[in-house]
């Protein structure tokens, strides 16, 4: 089995995503989190996930 050469980038982006989600959660946790946090964090999270998937499959 070939090793994915982009795994360090995927790991770094995954760690960045986890830190980003934790910061957003600590700053915006309320009862109505969907209404209080806005759409910006959701766009950022989806872009990071798409980038992780793209880099992972590009390295295969």
Short mmCIF file of N, CA and C in Angstrom, two decimals:
data_model
loop_
_atom_site.label_atom_id
_atom_site.label_comp_id
_atom_site.label_asym_id
_atom_site.label_seq_id
_atom_site.Cartn_x
_atom_site.Cartn_y
_atom_site.Cartn_z
N UNK A 1 0.84 -1.18 0.00
CA UNK A 1 0.00 0.00 0.00
C UNK A 1 0.89 1.24 0.00
N UNK A 2 0.57 2.18 -0.87
CA UNK A 2 1.34 3.42 -0.97
C UNK A 2 0.95 4.39 0.14
N UNK A 3 1.94 5.09 0.64
CA UNK A 3 1.68 6.08 1.68
C UNK A 3 1.23 7.39 1.03
N UNK A 4 0.22 8.00 1.62
CA UNK A 4 -0.28 9.28 1.11
C UNK A 4 0.73 10.37 1.45
N UNK A 5 1.26 11.05 0.44
CA UNK A 5 2.32 12.04 0.68
C UNK A 5 1.79 13.35 1.26
N UNK A 6 0.48 13.53 1.27
CA UNK A 6 -0.11 14.76 1.80
C UNK A 6 -0.67 14.60 3.21
N UNK A 7 -0.35 13.51 3.88
CA UNK A 7 -0.90 13.30 5.21
C UNK A 7 -0.48 14.37 6.23
N UNK A 8 0.75 14.90 6.19
CA UNK A 8 1.07 15.99 7.13
C UNK A 8 0.19 17.22 6.92
N UNK A 9 -0.13 17.53 5.66
CA UNK A 9 -1.00 18.68 5.38
C UNK A 9 -2.41 18.40 5.88
N UNK A 10 -2.89 17.19 5.65
CA UNK A 10 -4.23 16.82 6.12
C UNK A 10 -4.28 16.87 7.64
N UNK A 11 -3.25 16.39 8.30
CA UNK A 11 -3.22 16.42 9.77
C UNK A 11 -3.19 17.86 10.29
N UNK A 12 -2.39 18.71 9.65
CA UNK A 12 -2.32 20.11 10.06
C UNK A 12 -3.65 20.81 9.88
N UNK A 13 -4.30 20.59 8.74
CA UNK A 13 -5.61 21.20 8.51
C UNK A 13 -6.66 20.67 9.48
N UNK A 14 -6.57 19.38 9.83
CA UNK A 14 -7.51 18.80 10.78
C UNK A 14 -7.34 19.42 12.16
N UNK A 15 -6.09 19.62 12.57
CA UNK A 15 -5.84 20.25 13.87
C UNK A 15 -6.33 21.70 13.85
N UNK A 16 -6.08 22.40 12.74
CA UNK A 16 -6.57 23.78 12.61
C UNK A 16 -8.09 23.83 12.70
N UNK A 17 -8.76 22.87 12.05
CA UNK A 17 -10.22 22.82 12.09
C UNK A 17 -10.71 22.57 13.51
N UNK A 18 -10.07 21.68 14.23
CA UNK A 18 -10.47 21.38 15.60
C UNK A 18 -10.30 22.61 16.49
N UNK A 19 -9.17 23.30 16.37
CA UNK A 19 -8.94 24.51 17.16
C UNK A 19 -9.96 25.58 16.80
N UNK A 20 -10.24 25.75 15.50
CA UNK A 20 -11.21 26.74 15.05
C UNK A 20 -12.59 26.45 15.63
N UNK A 21 -13.00 25.19 15.59
CA UNK A 21 -14.32 24.82 16.12
C UNK A 21 -14.39 25.04 17.63
N UNK A 22 -13.31 24.73 18.34
CA UNK A 22 -13.32 24.95 19.79
C UNK A 22 -13.41 26.43 20.13
N UNK A 23 -12.68 27.27 19.40
CA UNK A 23 -12.74 28.71 19.66
C UNK A 23 -14.13 29.25 19.37
N UNK A 24 -14.71 28.85 18.24
CA UNK A 24 -16.07 29.29 17.91
C UNK A 24 -17.06 28.81 18.96
N UNK A 25 -16.91 27.57 19.41
CA UNK A 25 -17.84 27.03 20.40
C UNK A 25 -17.75 27.80 21.71
N UNK A 26 -16.52 28.07 22.17
CA UNK A 26 -16.37 28.78 23.44
C UNK A 26 -16.86 30.22 23.35
N UNK A 27 -16.75 30.82 22.18
CA UNK A 27 -17.17 32.22 22.04
C UNK A 27 -18.67 32.37 21.84
N UNK A 28 -19.32 31.39 21.22
CA UNK A 28 -20.70 31.59 20.78
C UNK A 28 -21.71 30.60 21.35
N UNK A 29 -21.33 29.79 22.32
CA UNK A 29 -22.30 28.84 22.84
C UNK A 29 -23.40 29.57 23.59
N UNK A 30 -24.58 29.42 23.07
CA UNK A 30 -25.81 29.92 23.71
C UNK A 30 -26.86 28.85 23.45
N UNK A 31 -28.06 29.10 23.88
CA UNK A 31 -29.12 28.13 23.63
C UNK A 31 -29.42 28.05 22.15
N UNK A 32 -29.45 29.17 21.47
CA UNK A 32 -29.74 29.20 20.03
C UNK A 32 -28.44 29.44 19.26
N UNK A 33 -27.58 28.42 19.22
CA UNK A 33 -26.25 28.59 18.62
C UNK A 33 -26.35 28.88 17.13
N UNK A 34 -27.33 28.33 16.43
CA UNK A 34 -27.44 28.55 14.99
C UNK A 34 -27.75 30.01 14.69
N UNK A 35 -28.57 30.63 15.51
CA UNK A 35 -28.95 32.01 15.25
C UNK A 35 -27.91 33.00 15.77
N UNK A 36 -27.15 32.63 16.79
CA UNK A 36 -26.24 33.59 17.39
C UNK A 36 -24.87 33.61 16.71
N UNK A 37 -24.46 32.53 16.05
CA UNK A 37 -23.10 32.49 15.52
C UNK A 37 -23.01 33.00 14.09
N UNK A 38 -24.09 33.10 13.39
CA UNK A 38 -24.06 33.60 12.02
C UNK A 38 -23.65 32.52 11.04
N UNK A 39 -23.45 32.92 9.80
CA UNK A 39 -23.14 31.95 8.75
C UNK A 39 -21.63 31.85 8.49
N UNK A 40 -20.85 32.81 8.95
CA UNK A 40 -19.41 32.83 8.71
C UNK A 40 -18.68 31.58 9.18
N UNK A 41 -18.87 31.14 10.42
CA UNK A 41 -18.18 29.93 10.88
C UNK A 41 -18.56 28.69 10.07
N UNK A 42 -19.79 28.59 9.64
CA UNK A 42 -20.20 27.42 8.87
C UNK A 42 -19.54 27.40 7.49
N UNK A 43 -19.39 28.57 6.88
CA UNK A 43 -18.69 28.65 5.60
C UNK A 43 -17.22 28.29 5.78
N UNK A 44 -16.59 28.80 6.84
CA UNK A 44 -15.18 28.52 7.10
C UNK A 44 -14.96 27.03 7.36
N UNK A 45 -15.81 26.41 8.14
CA UNK A 45 -15.69 24.99 8.44
C UNK A 45 -15.87 24.17 7.17
N UNK A 46 -16.84 24.51 6.35
CA UNK A 46 -17.06 23.74 5.12
C UNK A 46 -15.89 23.89 4.16
N UNK A 47 -15.29 25.08 4.07
CA UNK A 47 -14.13 25.26 3.20
C UNK A 47 -12.93 24.46 3.68
N UNK A 48 -12.72 24.40 4.99
CA UNK A 48 -11.60 23.63 5.54
C UNK A 48 -11.82 22.15 5.30
N UNK A 49 -13.04 21.66 5.48
CA UNK A 49 -13.33 20.25 5.24
C UNK A 49 -13.13 19.90 3.77
N UNK A 50 -13.59 20.76 2.87
CA UNK A 50 -13.39 20.52 1.44
C UNK A 50 -11.90 20.51 1.09
N UNK A 51 -11.13 21.40 1.69
CA UNK A 51 -9.69 21.43 1.44
C UNK A 51 -9.01 20.16 1.95
N UNK A 52 -9.41 19.68 3.12
CA UNK A 52 -8.86 18.44 3.67
C UNK A 52 -9.16 17.27 2.74
N UNK A 53 -10.40 17.16 2.28
CA UNK A 53 -10.78 16.07 1.38
C UNK A 53 -10.03 16.17 0.06
N UNK A 54 -9.92 17.37 -0.48
CA UNK A 54 -9.22 17.57 -1.76
C UNK A 54 -7.75 17.16 -1.65
N UNK A 55 -7.07 17.63 -0.60
CA UNK A 55 -5.66 17.31 -0.43
C UNK A 55 -5.46 15.82 -0.18
N UNK A 56 -6.36 15.21 0.57
CA UNK A 56 -6.25 13.78 0.86
C UNK A 56 -6.35 12.95 -0.42
N UNK A 57 -7.34 13.24 -1.25
CA UNK A 57 -7.52 12.46 -2.47
C UNK A 57 -6.50 12.82 -3.55
N UNK A 58 -5.97 14.01 -3.50
CA UNK A 58 -4.93 14.39 -4.46
C UNK A 58 -3.64 13.61 -4.20
N UNK A 59 -3.38 13.29 -2.96
CA UNK A 59 -2.16 12.56 -2.60
C UNK A 59 -2.22 11.07 -2.86
N UNK A 60 -3.38 10.54 -3.17
CA UNK A 60 -3.51 9.10 -3.41
C UNK A 60 -2.90 8.70 -4.69
#
